[in-house]
Amino acid sequence: MTDASTDLATRFEPKEYAILTADPQVFAARFHPSGKLLAAGGFDGRVRLWDLSTEEPKELPALTGHNGWIQAIAFSPDGQRLYAGDSWGKLSAWDMSGGEPQLVWSLDGAHDGWLRDLDVNADGSRLVTCGRDRVVRIWTTVDGAPLLEFRGHDTDVYSARFHPQQPFVVSGDDRGLVKQWSATDARVVREFDASVLYLEHRLQDVGGVRTLAFDRMGGQLAVGGTIPKNGATVQGTPSILMFDFETGELTHTLNLGDANHCFVHEIILHEEGFVMAVTSGTPGQGQVVFRRPGDEQPFFTTSKLSNCHSIHLHEPSGRLAVVATNRGSNGNGRQLGKDGEYAGNNSPIHLFRIAAALMERS
Amino acid sequence: MESSLCKPWEHELSRRQLLGTATGAAMAAVGLGPLLQPTIANELKKKNKQVLFVWLDGGMSQLESWDPKPNTQFGGPFRAIPTSVPGIHISELLPNSAKQMHHLALIRSLCTQDNSHSAGVARIQRGDPKNRGVTYPYFGSAVAKLLGPGESNLPPYVWIKPGSGGFKHDDAGFLGPKFGALAFGDGLPPDNLLLHESITEQADDERDQLRQAANRRYAARRRKEVTEANSYVFEMARTLMKRQDLFDATKLDPRDVERYGTHEIGRHMLQARKMLEAGVTFVKVNSYGWDTHGDNFNGHASLVPKFDQAFGAIVEDLADRGMLEHVLVIAMSEFGRTPRINGHIGRDHWPEAWSLVMGGCGVREGIVVGQTNEKGTFVSTDEYDIGHMFHTWFRALGIDSTDIEYDNAGQPLPIAHDDMHVIEELLA
């Protein structure tokens, strides 16, 4: 490990301070910009909320009205709004400025079916969504009016992000194609080839671009997924492709585990020049990984958390939320609890503090 | 005075008639050798029943296909959609099958015994009969034996599969190797099927006579089952040489190619339609890669629509051609998948409560038999095992499974689990 990495390992070692349990499972968890609230989209179509302002995190009443799964969720930068998209194509906005969240608007058919991802632009005026209907859409956040539609992907679009500084959107599909669009006229600017993240295996399209992330200034684009080995019980090497956004050049390919660890589900490009990412595996259990792109090895990794699906950093407080899965979540056939019930799985949400941020702000 | 008219019961196929003897070797019909007497064989042959058996190897999720539970704890991300039959809803991943539901029947109350692939695939396809110390035939081999090749004289059990082809004798179990499956790898004919251009038909006939003479000498010193199978496979090859049209892709209607899909299962299902049209008794179409312990939902979002495209097309075509009158259509796996969603966002093996779809050949159309509970975890009506399905399928094919038995070198064996029965509500 380099001196720089050793330094990062010391400063950014996450210290777990609480575990919230979401039952049934949830996907992504997001901190409110104030750091006082955590929201997570569930397998049960609810948005789960936890009050983090008290010493002991306390669960608040969930937001209802969605269907299927809520995989896409985000707060506006000012914290006034919470947006959620579900697997039946519904998109909703809640006012979070008062005591009780209030539904501001919702669109039942924002997408035809699974709304996979959403992002809010830097000034909070626009939303971008994408889905299984192969379409990427931009909406105004005020009232959910549609502004722009991109129809250029031939397959399921898994992820979409606004560029943090420029009027561009990037969207990634299940064939490993990333398209850069103009957010003003829907013109395709260029494409990034991430097809190494895709495999046609037997009848199945395997892998694809599972997540996208920019760094704070938008100079780097990270494209996450797996380099697939096979379909069915998908195995592959969890990988991140790093592109220089200015030149479009692929600068690094980060392999974050072996073929048992499979998918990179979410990436943070930290301003100190390293990647924070979570993976889940088959049959492995996934990892949390912090790594500088130029290094051979991560400066932090843990597999103590089982099958992680999201990671979110609240930078002002140095708090980190990682959504994982309970241990022993898989198994064939009838497995009943001691009371004879057929129980589902749950999602422990691990809350960490990162020492560096705390020291720097103390 | 005796009437010269025959009595109705004289046309019935009694168990005694059907038991047959091992000395019935003179019977011409392939598959009816030691089992059935010629008159009875002819009765069955007249029915000209056929089977399309679609096998989705690894385990299709019932919750992402025939028994969706949207907006429930284990329901997953997908919506349910209406079908052509009011009140029946299936997964949104099956829009083409939904349009054909009025030709189909769903069984949502399967509860079988094995949650492993290694034992489950064979156990299901052999009908999971009581253990009598013998290896039972796969359903395809059983039908090949019981119905024979029909008037087409084509191989009675054809298996269209990804990967390699060849003669798969293991399927036949105690029936003997000749009732195995003739597998067409990727739907293609065996290599070198065409007669070499330098060989005339006359020369070929002479060579064949020489081969037959050599075979007779070879057979005289070996077990009959093996030599019979060798000869049988060779004869099948000669039959197929005359039916190269079955494999000529240039004769396919481009609209059909598009309708069925250019992917593997689309091509194979279209090939299956050609085989059924040509009169093959049992056609199995196999798809691999359904064992989605990880990334189940994206996996099914990719797999199911391709199956649906091909399956919807063939059901529509069989119905349009009037072939559903005599073709029994079945699509299934070795089990379903767990309601519980694991940390790999996958579903594991679940034989406790799963579904299959069937149609044609007298199966009641547009019905659902059985149901699972609200969360889809267990069957809430009568449970049906694969033995029930075998009884039902045999009945649909005109074979009385309570009366007909196999004769395994003098050992009578029921053709389906003897403690199970026909699911009457499935049959018209």
mmCIF file of N, CA and C in Angstrom, chain A residues 74-175:
data_model
loop_
_atom_site.group_PDB
_atom_site.id
_atom_site.type_symbol
_atom_site.label_atom_id
_atom_site.label_comp_id
_atom_site.label_asym_id
_atom_site.label_seq_id
_atom_site.Cartn_x
_atom_site.Cartn_y
_atom_site.Cartn_z
ATOM 1 N N ALA A 74 -34.198 9.760 -3.914
ATOM 2 C CA ALA A 74 -33.213 10.842 -3.743
ATOM 3 C C ALA A 74 -33.861 12.039 -3.062
ATOM 4 N N PHE A 75 -33.081 12.738 -2.256
ATOM 5 C CA PHE A 75 -33.497 14.032 -1.705
ATOM 6 C C PHE A 75 -33.031 15.133 -2.656
ATOM 7 N N SER A 76 -33.756 16.228 -2.653
ATOM 8 C CA SER A 76 -33.270 17.407 -3.369
ATOM 9 C C SER A 76 -32.076 17.982 -2.600
ATOM 10 N N PRO A 77 -31.209 18.726 -3.281
ATOM 11 C CA PRO A 77 -30.024 19.241 -2.586
ATOM 12 C C PRO A 77 -30.369 20.117 -1.387
ATOM 13 N N ASP A 78 -31.503 20.814 -1.442
ATOM 14 C CA ASP A 78 -31.861 21.671 -0.304
ATOM 15 C C ASP A 78 -32.653 20.919 0.768
ATOM 16 N N GLY A 79 -32.946 19.678 0.512
ATOM 17 C CA GLY A 79 -33.646 18.860 1.495
ATOM 18 C C GLY A 79 -35.142 19.098 1.572
ATOM 19 N N GLN A 80 -35.666 19.933 0.707
ATOM 20 C CA GLN A 80 -37.105 20.232 0.760
ATOM 21 C C GLN A 80 -37.950 19.087 0.208
ATOM 22 N N ARG A 81 -37.384 18.353 -0.703
ATOM 23 C CA ARG A 81 -38.157 17.316 -1.392
ATOM 24 C C ARG A 81 -37.489 15.943 -1.287
ATOM 25 N N LEU A 82 -38.352 14.944 -1.331
ATOM 26 C CA LEU A 82 -37.880 13.562 -1.471
ATOM 27 C C LEU A 82 -38.572 12.976 -2.692
ATOM 28 N N TYR A 83 -37.816 12.350 -3.569
ATOM 29 C CA TYR A 83 -38.360 11.757 -4.790
ATOM 30 C C TYR A 83 -38.185 10.236 -4.735
ATOM 31 N N ALA A 84 -39.188 9.544 -5.240
ATOM 32 C CA ALA A 84 -39.098 8.076 -5.260
ATOM 33 C C ALA A 84 -39.750 7.545 -6.530
ATOM 34 N N GLY A 85 -39.147 6.510 -7.091
ATOM 35 C CA GLY A 85 -39.702 5.865 -8.286
ATOM 36 C C GLY A 85 -39.831 4.375 -8.038
ATOM 37 N N ASP A 86 -40.917 3.760 -8.517
ATOM 38 C CA ASP A 86 -41.125 2.343 -8.215
ATOM 39 C C ASP A 86 -41.099 1.460 -9.469
ATOM 40 N N SER A 87 -41.208 0.180 -9.225
ATOM 41 C CA SER A 87 -41.047 -0.782 -10.328
ATOM 42 C C SER A 87 -42.307 -0.922 -11.172
ATOM 43 N N TRP A 88 -43.353 -0.224 -10.806
ATOM 44 C CA TRP A 88 -44.533 -0.182 -11.671
ATOM 45 C C TRP A 88 -44.557 1.108 -12.488
ATOM 46 N N GLY A 89 -43.523 1.917 -12.330
ATOM 47 C CA GLY A 89 -43.394 3.106 -13.170
ATOM 48 C C GLY A 89 -43.870 4.390 -12.540
ATOM 49 N N LYS A 90 -44.203 4.363 -11.255
ATOM 50 C CA LYS A 90 -44.727 5.557 -10.602
ATOM 51 C C LYS A 90 -43.588 6.402 -10.034
ATOM 52 N N LEU A 91 -43.731 7.708 -10.176
ATOM 53 C CA LEU A 91 -42.761 8.666 -9.666
ATOM 54 C C LEU A 91 -43.489 9.641 -8.748
ATOM 55 N N SER A 92 -42.920 9.888 -7.568
ATOM 56 C CA SER A 92 -43.592 10.751 -6.593
ATOM 57 C C SER A 92 -42.626 11.753 -5.993
ATOM 58 N N ALA A 93 -43.190 12.860 -5.557
ATOM 59 C CA ALA A 93 -42.406 13.883 -4.847
ATOM 60 C C ALA A 93 -43.115 14.233 -3.546
ATOM 61 N N TRP A 94 -42.367 14.251 -2.457
ATOM 62 C CA TRP A 94 -42.910 14.641 -1.151
ATOM 63 C C TRP A 94 -42.220 15.909 -0.669
ATOM 64 N N ASP A 95 -43.013 16.751 -0.037
ATOM 65 C CA ASP A 95 -42.470 17.921 0.644
ATOM 66 C C ASP A 95 -41.985 17.467 2.017
ATOM 67 N N MET A 96 -40.710 17.670 2.278
ATOM 68 C CA MET A 96 -40.132 17.209 3.542
ATOM 69 C C MET A 96 -39.789 18.388 4.453
ATOM 70 N N SER A 97 -40.314 19.555 4.120
ATOM 71 C CA SER A 97 -39.892 20.743 4.871
ATOM 72 C C SER A 97 -40.619 20.894 6.202
ATOM 73 N N GLY A 98 -41.802 20.294 6.304
ATOM 74 C CA GLY A 98 -42.562 20.436 7.550
ATOM 75 C C GLY A 98 -42.379 19.225 8.446
ATOM 76 N N GLY A 99 -43.275 19.085 9.385
ATOM 77 C CA GLY A 99 -43.188 17.959 10.311
ATOM 78 C C GLY A 99 -43.561 16.650 9.649
ATOM 79 N N GLU A 100 -44.697 16.644 8.981
ATOM 80 C CA GLU A 100 -45.165 15.425 8.320
ATOM 81 C C GLU A 100 -44.890 15.533 6.819
ATOM 82 N N PRO A 101 -44.287 14.541 6.214
ATOM 83 C CA PRO A 101 -44.102 14.601 4.763
ATOM 84 C C PRO A 101 -45.450 14.703 4.041
ATOM 85 N N GLN A 102 -45.500 15.557 3.037
ATOM 86 C CA GLN A 102 -46.732 15.741 2.262
ATOM 87 C C GLN A 102 -46.458 15.408 0.810
ATOM 88 N N LEU A 103 -47.342 14.621 0.230
ATOM 89 C CA LEU A 103 -47.205 14.308 -1.190
ATOM 90 C C LEU A 103 -47.464 15.579 -2.003
ATOM 91 N N VAL A 104 -46.520 15.930 -2.854
ATOM 92 C CA VAL A 104 -46.654 17.133 -3.685
ATOM 93 C C VAL A 104 -47.238 16.771 -5.045
ATOM 94 N N TRP A 105 -46.683 15.781 -5.653
ATOM 95 C CA TRP A 105 -47.224 15.282 -6.911
ATOM 96 C C TRP A 105 -46.785 13.839 -7.114
ATOM 97 N N SER A 106 -47.531 13.139 -7.962
ATOM 98 C CA SER A 106 -47.106 11.790 -8.348
ATOM 99 C C SER A 106 -47.606 11.486 -9.751
ATOM 100 N N LEU A 107 -46.824 10.701 -10.452
ATOM 101 C CA LEU A 107 -47.141 10.320 -11.836
ATOM 102 C C LEU A 107 -47.194 8.798 -11.908
ATOM 103 N N ASP A 108 -48.389 8.265 -12.140
ATOM 104 C CA ASP A 108 -48.526 6.801 -12.173
ATOM 105 C C ASP A 108 -47.723 6.158 -13.302
ATOM 106 N N GLY A 109 -47.713 6.794 -14.453
ATOM 107 C CA GLY A 109 -47.051 6.178 -15.606
ATOM 108 C C GLY A 109 -45.832 6.938 -16.057
ATOM 109 N N ALA A 110 -45.009 7.328 -15.101
ATOM 110 C CA ALA A 110 -43.775 8.028 -15.484
ATOM 111 C C ALA A 110 -42.947 7.151 -16.428
ATOM 112 N N HIS A 111 -42.972 5.866 -16.158
ATOM 113 C CA HIS A 111 -42.364 4.884 -17.072
ATOM 114 C C HIS A 111 -43.312 3.704 -17.188
ATOM 115 N N ASP A 112 -43.181 2.992 -18.293
ATOM 116 C CA ASP A 112 -43.966 1.773 -18.449
ATOM 117 C C ASP A 112 -43.207 0.651 -17.740
ATOM 118 N N GLY A 113 -43.559 0.428 -16.496
ATOM 119 C CA GLY A 113 -42.884 -0.606 -15.720
ATOM 120 C C GLY A 113 -41.718 -0.050 -14.917
ATOM 121 N N TRP A 114 -40.790 -0.893 -14.658
ATOM 122 C CA TRP A 114 -39.730 -0.712 -13.674
ATOM 123 C C TRP A 114 -38.952 0.593 -13.880
ATOM 124 N N LEU A 115 -39.152 1.524 -12.956
ATOM 125 C CA LEU A 115 -38.354 2.748 -12.935
ATOM 126 C C LEU A 115 -37.106 2.414 -12.128
ATOM 127 N N ARG A 116 -35.971 2.433 -12.814
ATOM 128 C CA ARG A 116 -34.755 1.863 -12.233
ATOM 129 C C ARG A 116 -33.957 2.848 -11.395
ATOM 130 N N ASP A 117 -33.921 4.095 -11.838
ATOM 131 C CA ASP A 117 -32.985 5.014 -11.195
ATOM 132 C C ASP A 117 -33.498 6.437 -11.371
ATOM 133 N N LEU A 118 -33.100 7.299 -10.473
ATOM 134 C CA LEU A 118 -33.394 8.725 -10.647
ATOM 135 C C LEU A 118 -32.263 9.541 -10.053
ATOM 136 N N ASP A 119 -32.178 10.783 -10.526
ATOM 137 C CA ASP A 119 -31.152 11.694 -10.033
ATOM 138 C C ASP A 119 -31.726 13.109 -10.089
ATOM 139 N N VAL A 120 -31.278 13.945 -9.169
ATOM 140 C CA VAL A 120 -31.693 15.343 -9.123
ATOM 141 C C VAL A 120 -30.503 16.185 -9.567
ATOM 142 N N ASN A 121 -30.764 17.218 -10.363
ATOM 143 C CA ASN A 121 -29.631 18.021 -10.820
ATOM 144 C C ASN A 121 -29.142 18.943 -9.698
ATOM 145 N N ALA A 122 -28.047 19.646 -9.985
ATOM 146 C CA ALA A 122 -27.343 20.369 -8.915
ATOM 147 C C ALA A 122 -28.192 21.466 -8.285
ATOM 148 N N ASP A 123 -29.028 22.137 -9.081
ATOM 149 C CA ASP A 123 -29.826 23.211 -8.483
ATOM 150 C C ASP A 123 -31.205 22.733 -8.036
ATOM 151 N N GLY A 124 -31.447 21.474 -8.193
ATOM 152 C CA GLY A 124 -32.689 20.887 -7.693
ATOM 153 C C GLY A 124 -33.904 21.148 -8.553
ATOM 154 N N SER A 125 -33.714 21.644 -9.764
ATOM 155 C CA SER A 125 -34.863 21.992 -10.598
ATOM 156 C C SER A 125 -35.310 20.865 -11.528
ATOM 157 N N ARG A 126 -34.481 19.871 -11.716
ATOM 158 C CA ARG A 126 -34.766 18.810 -12.677
ATOM 159 C C ARG A 126 -34.529 17.433 -12.052
ATOM 160 N N LEU A 127 -35.325 16.490 -12.554
ATOM 161 C CA LEU A 127 -35.150 15.083 -12.205
ATOM 162 C C LEU A 127 -34.865 14.316 -13.482
ATOM 163 N N VAL A 128 -34.000 13.345 -13.414
ATOM 164 C CA VAL A 128 -33.870 12.420 -14.541
ATOM 165 C C VAL A 128 -34.225 11.025 -14.044
ATOM 166 N N THR A 129 -34.986 10.299 -14.859
ATOM 167 C CA THR A 129 -35.379 8.928 -14.513
ATOM 168 C C THR A 129 -35.112 8.027 -15.713
ATOM 169 N N CYS A 130 -34.999 6.737 -15.438
ATOM 170 C CA CYS A 130 -34.823 5.787 -16.539
ATOM 171 C C CYS A 130 -35.468 4.467 -16.135
ATOM 172 N N GLY A 131 -35.694 3.608 -17.139
ATOM 173 C CA GLY A 131 -36.371 2.382 -16.767
ATOM 174 C C GLY A 131 -36.309 1.269 -17.779
ATOM 175 N N ARG A 132 -37.083 0.260 -17.466
ATOM 176 C CA ARG A 132 -37.133 -0.949 -18.279
ATOM 177 C C ARG A 132 -37.784 -0.688 -19.628
ATOM 178 N N ASP A 133 -38.488 0.444 -19.742
ATOM 179 C CA ASP A 133 -39.110 0.786 -21.027
ATOM 180 C C ASP A 133 -38.098 1.393 -22.001
ATOM 181 N N ARG A 134 -36.821 1.430 -21.629
ATOM 182 C CA ARG A 134 -35.713 1.861 -22.476
ATOM 183 C C ARG A 134 -35.649 3.374 -22.660
ATOM 184 N N VAL A 135 -36.428 4.083 -21.886
ATOM 185 C CA VAL A 135 -36.536 5.523 -22.057
ATOM 186 C C VAL A 135 -35.878 6.234 -20.876
ATOM 187 N N VAL A 136 -35.289 7.392 -21.174
ATOM 188 C CA VAL A 136 -34.760 8.277 -20.129
ATOM 189 C C VAL A 136 -35.564 9.573 -20.214
ATOM 190 N N ARG A 137 -36.039 10.058 -19.067
ATOM 191 C CA ARG A 137 -36.883 11.259 -19.089
ATOM 192 C C ARG A 137 -36.370 12.290 -18.086
ATOM 193 N N ILE A 138 -36.530 13.553 -18.482
ATOM 194 C CA ILE A 138 -36.228 14.660 -17.570
ATOM 195 C C ILE A 138 -37.545 15.346 -17.211
ATOM 196 N N TRP A 139 -37.695 15.636 -15.924
ATOM 197 C CA TRP A 139 -38.925 16.231 -15.398
ATOM 198 C C TRP A 139 -38.573 17.501 -14.635
ATOM 199 N N THR A 140 -39.518 18.397 -14.581
ATOM 200 C CA THR A 140 -39.340 19.524 -13.688
ATOM 201 C C THR A 140 -39.745 19.088 -12.280
ATOM 202 N N THR A 141 -38.979 19.525 -11.311
ATOM 203 C CA THR A 141 -39.271 19.069 -9.947
ATOM 204 C C THR A 141 -40.446 19.828 -9.324
ATOM 205 N N VAL A 142 -40.786 20.954 -9.896
ATOM 206 C CA VAL A 142 -41.862 21.760 -9.308
ATOM 207 C C VAL A 142 -43.175 20.986 -9.300
ATOM 208 N N ASP A 143 -43.504 20.447 -10.473
ATOM 209 C CA ASP A 143 -44.810 19.784 -10.569
ATOM 210 C C ASP A 143 -44.772 18.452 -11.311
ATOM 211 N N GLY A 144 -43.589 17.990 -11.641
ATOM 212 C CA GLY A 144 -43.498 16.707 -12.335
ATOM 213 C C GLY A 144 -43.836 16.783 -13.810
ATOM 214 N N ALA A 145 -43.791 17.976 -14.373
ATOM 215 C CA ALA A 145 -44.080 18.097 -15.806
ATOM 216 C C ALA A 145 -42.920 17.514 -16.613
ATOM 217 N N PRO A 146 -43.234 16.749 -17.662
ATOM 218 C CA PRO A 146 -42.145 16.198 -18.480
ATOM 219 C C PRO A 146 -41.487 17.291 -19.317
ATOM 220 N N LEU A 147 -40.179 17.253 -19.379
ATOM 221 C CA LEU A 147 -39.448 18.277 -20.130
ATOM 222 C C LEU A 147 -38.766 17.712 -21.360
ATOM 223 N N LEU A 148 -38.203 16.541 -21.205
ATOM 224 C CA LEU A 148 -37.383 16.004 -22.284
ATOM 225 C C LEU A 148 -37.386 14.480 -22.197
ATOM 226 N N GLU A 149 -37.259 13.870 -23.353
ATOM 227 C CA GLU A 149 -37.274 12.404 -23.390
ATOM 228 C C GLU A 149 -36.151 11.916 -24.294
ATOM 229 N N PHE A 150 -35.370 10.976 -23.813
ATOM 230 C CA PHE A 150 -34.307 10.369 -24.621
ATOM 231 C C PHE A 150 -34.751 8.970 -25.006
ATOM 232 N N ARG A 151 -34.803 8.728 -26.307
ATOM 233 C CA ARG A 151 -35.105 7.373 -26.776
ATOM 234 C C ARG A 151 -33.951 6.935 -27.664
ATOM 235 N N GLY A 152 -32.944 6.389 -27.061
ATOM 236 C CA GLY A 152 -31.789 5.988 -27.844
ATOM 237 C C GLY A 152 -31.235 4.642 -27.423
ATOM 238 N N HIS A 153 -31.685 4.165 -26.285
ATOM 239 C CA HIS A 153 -31.223 2.851 -25.828
ATOM 240 C C HIS A 153 -32.113 1.775 -26.436
ATOM 241 N N ASP A 154 -31.510 0.664 -26.786
ATOM 242 C CA ASP A 154 -32.285 -0.450 -27.353
ATOM 243 C C ASP A 154 -32.730 -1.433 -26.277
ATOM 244 N N THR A 155 -32.258 -1.225 -25.069
ATOM 245 C CA THR A 155 -32.566 -2.178 -24.004
ATOM 246 C C THR A 155 -32.813 -1.421 -22.695
ATOM 247 N N ASP A 156 -33.113 -2.192 -21.686
ATOM 248 C CA ASP A 156 -33.369 -1.722 -20.337
ATOM 249 C C ASP A 156 -32.283 -0.725 -19.888
ATOM 250 N N VAL A 157 -32.719 0.445 -19.389
ATOM 251 C CA VAL A 157 -31.755 1.450 -18.907
ATOM 252 C C VAL A 157 -31.711 1.378 -17.381
ATOM 253 N N TYR A 158 -30.544 1.017 -16.861
ATOM 254 C CA TYR A 158 -30.423 0.771 -15.432
ATOM 255 C C TYR A 158 -30.099 2.024 -14.616
ATOM 256 N N SER A 159 -29.363 2.940 -15.213
ATOM 257 C CA SER A 159 -28.884 4.048 -14.391
ATOM 258 C C SER A 159 -28.805 5.332 -15.209
ATOM 259 N N ALA A 160 -29.044 6.457 -14.543
ATOM 260 C CA ALA A 160 -28.938 7.768 -15.205
ATOM 261 C C ALA A 160 -28.446 8.791 -14.191
ATOM 262 N N ARG A 161 -27.595 9.714 -14.658
ATOM 263 C CA ARG A 161 -27.052 10.749 -13.780
ATOM 264 C C ARG A 161 -26.916 12.075 -14.539
ATOM 265 N N PHE A 162 -27.211 13.164 -13.826
ATOM 266 C CA PHE A 162 -26.870 14.485 -14.335
ATOM 267 C C PHE A 162 -25.371 14.710 -14.140
ATOM 268 N N HIS A 163 -24.788 15.396 -15.110
ATOM 269 C CA HIS A 163 -23.422 15.873 -14.886
ATOM 270 C C HIS A 163 -23.502 16.992 -13.842
ATOM 271 N N PRO A 164 -22.588 17.029 -12.881
ATOM 272 C CA PRO A 164 -22.724 18.019 -11.793
ATOM 273 C C PRO A 164 -22.480 19.461 -12.223
ATOM 274 N N GLN A 165 -21.815 19.664 -13.351
ATOM 275 C CA GLN A 165 -21.446 21.026 -13.742
ATOM 276 C C GLN A 165 -21.976 21.434 -15.111
ATOM 277 N N GLN A 166 -22.202 20.482 -15.969
ATOM 278 C CA GLN A 166 -22.546 20.806 -17.352
ATOM 279 C C GLN A 166 -23.926 20.244 -17.698
ATOM 280 N N PRO A 167 -24.551 20.802 -18.743
ATOM 281 C CA PRO A 167 -25.919 20.365 -19.054
ATOM 282 C C PRO A 167 -25.962 19.034 -19.815
ATOM 283 N N PHE A 168 -25.465 18.005 -19.171
ATOM 284 C CA PHE A 168 -25.457 16.678 -19.780
ATOM 285 C C PHE A 168 -26.100 15.661 -18.838
ATOM 286 N N VAL A 169 -26.599 14.603 -19.482
ATOM 287 C CA VAL A 169 -27.059 13.431 -18.739
ATOM 288 C C VAL A 169 -26.288 12.239 -19.279
ATOM 289 N N VAL A 170 -25.937 11.304 -18.407
ATOM 290 C CA VAL A 170 -25.414 10.019 -18.891
ATOM 291 C C VAL A 170 -26.385 8.927 -18.458
ATOM 292 N N SER A 171 -26.553 7.937 -19.315
ATOM 293 C CA SER A 171 -27.449 6.817 -18.992
ATOM 294 C C SER A 171 -26.800 5.528 -19.475
ATOM 295 N N GLY A 172 -26.954 4.471 -18.669
ATOM 296 C CA GLY A 172 -26.292 3.207 -18.984
ATOM 297 C C GLY A 172 -27.288 2.070 -19.088
ATOM 298 N N ASP A 173 -27.082 1.198 -20.077
ATOM 299 C CA ASP A 173 -28.084 0.159 -20.309
ATOM 300 C C ASP A 173 -27.545 -1.247 -20.061
ATOM 301 N N ASP A 174 -28.398 -2.221 -20.311
ATOM 302 C CA ASP A 174 -28.033 -3.596 -19.924
ATOM 303 C C ASP A 174 -27.097 -4.256 -20.927
ATOM 304 N N ARG A 175 -26.745 -3.572 -22.006
ATOM 305 C CA ARG A 175 -25.727 -4.101 -22.922
ATOM 306 C C ARG A 175 -24.369 -3.455 -22.682
#
